[in-house]
């Protein structure tokens, strides 16, 4: 699969853009663990133009992340064009336009998935951004605004005609938010449309290597994005790529390696921001990590882990889980 001149190989697996999740450290770790491409957190066009520090920081891309895309969102053509030009100066490989974020503070103001209620404006923005930058431009969107307006098959053609070089489809409508199930049949219809020549990337509900392989086989998509399933387990890309290649995970990562990856995230999050806010940022990963699922009588330890305010305190709790709690569980189940 190629986006412009960027060759991502056969059946690439990508890290989806997620606000407050896909920071530089997490992206780099996911690339090291097998993700074929990564995306920044989405960047507000208005905030980028106003040079808001917390927004401009999102533009930084480490060399080891590449290929990497900067994703932008906004609700009018002029600001999106200016934001795209600013983002291009940061040196990403791709500019991605977010027409899929469903949250009220974004979609309710007409940006993100809110554009699904104003297709002429969506196409105007897309065409203008494509013409404004020299990098490949891609789009990520949803099936439609609601069940009665699932327009993605026709919309894919229109976006392609604007000059985008790949399209990612999340298999839900905006009204679904993240509930229900992603409709991979609709994604498959987009890919099967003979008029659509650009790569089609599927997204939604892929949580295991087996689901990933099945989605590739049944939908025919060129690539797949993995989002929420990667939170707290960046090694999921390693496992998924092994399943694609061998049909199963043949070399599982050790528990020690997984704990070390979480520790690295904590440390790099602190280095990027500061100790207090860095730990706040990483709590989402700790809360979601499967390393702690199924541990009996874990409630008090979990609370302590998610309330820790210093690296030393958090590291001590992780060490106790790793070297005391988990081994005792394994011993008791023998």
GROMACS .gro file of C-alpha atoms in nm, residues 43-57 59 72-87 129:
model
   33
   43UNK     CA    1  -0.453   1.949   1.616
   44UNK     CA    2  -0.700   2.238   1.627
   45UNK     CA    3  -0.658   2.468   1.328
   46UNK     CA    4  -0.769   2.770   1.529
   47UNK     CA    5  -0.530   2.695   1.817
   48UNK     CA    6  -0.244   2.632   1.575
   49UNK     CA    7  -0.299   2.967   1.405
   50UNK     CA    8  -0.305   3.140   1.744
   51UNK     CA    9   0.025   2.969   1.827
   52UNK     CA   10  -0.107   2.808   2.146
   53UNK     CA   11   0.194   2.635   2.303
   54UNK     CA   12   0.013   2.317   2.404
   55UNK     CA   13  -0.104   2.279   2.043
   56UNK     CA   14   0.222   2.359   1.867
   57UNK     CA   15   0.397   2.099   2.087
   59UNK     CA   16   0.360   1.903   1.589
   72UNK     CA   17  -0.571   1.871   1.179
   73UNK     CA   18  -0.932   1.969   1.231
   74UNK     CA   19  -1.137   2.284   1.195
   75UNK     CA   20  -1.460   2.425   1.063
   76UNK     CA   21  -1.373   2.676   0.790
   77UNK     CA   22  -1.162   2.670   0.479
   78UNK     CA   23  -0.925   2.960   0.545
   79UNK     CA   24  -0.816   2.842   0.892
   80UNK     CA   25  -0.769   2.484   0.772
   81UNK     CA   26  -0.552   2.599   0.483
   82UNK     CA   27  -0.337   2.812   0.712
   83UNK     CA   28  -0.312   2.531   0.967
   84UNK     CA   29  -0.213   2.282   0.697
   85UNK     CA   30   0.068   2.510   0.584
   86UNK     CA   31   0.193   2.552   0.942
   87UNK     CA   32   0.175   2.175   0.995
  129UNK     CA   33  -0.592   2.189   0.178
   0.00000   0.00000   0.00000
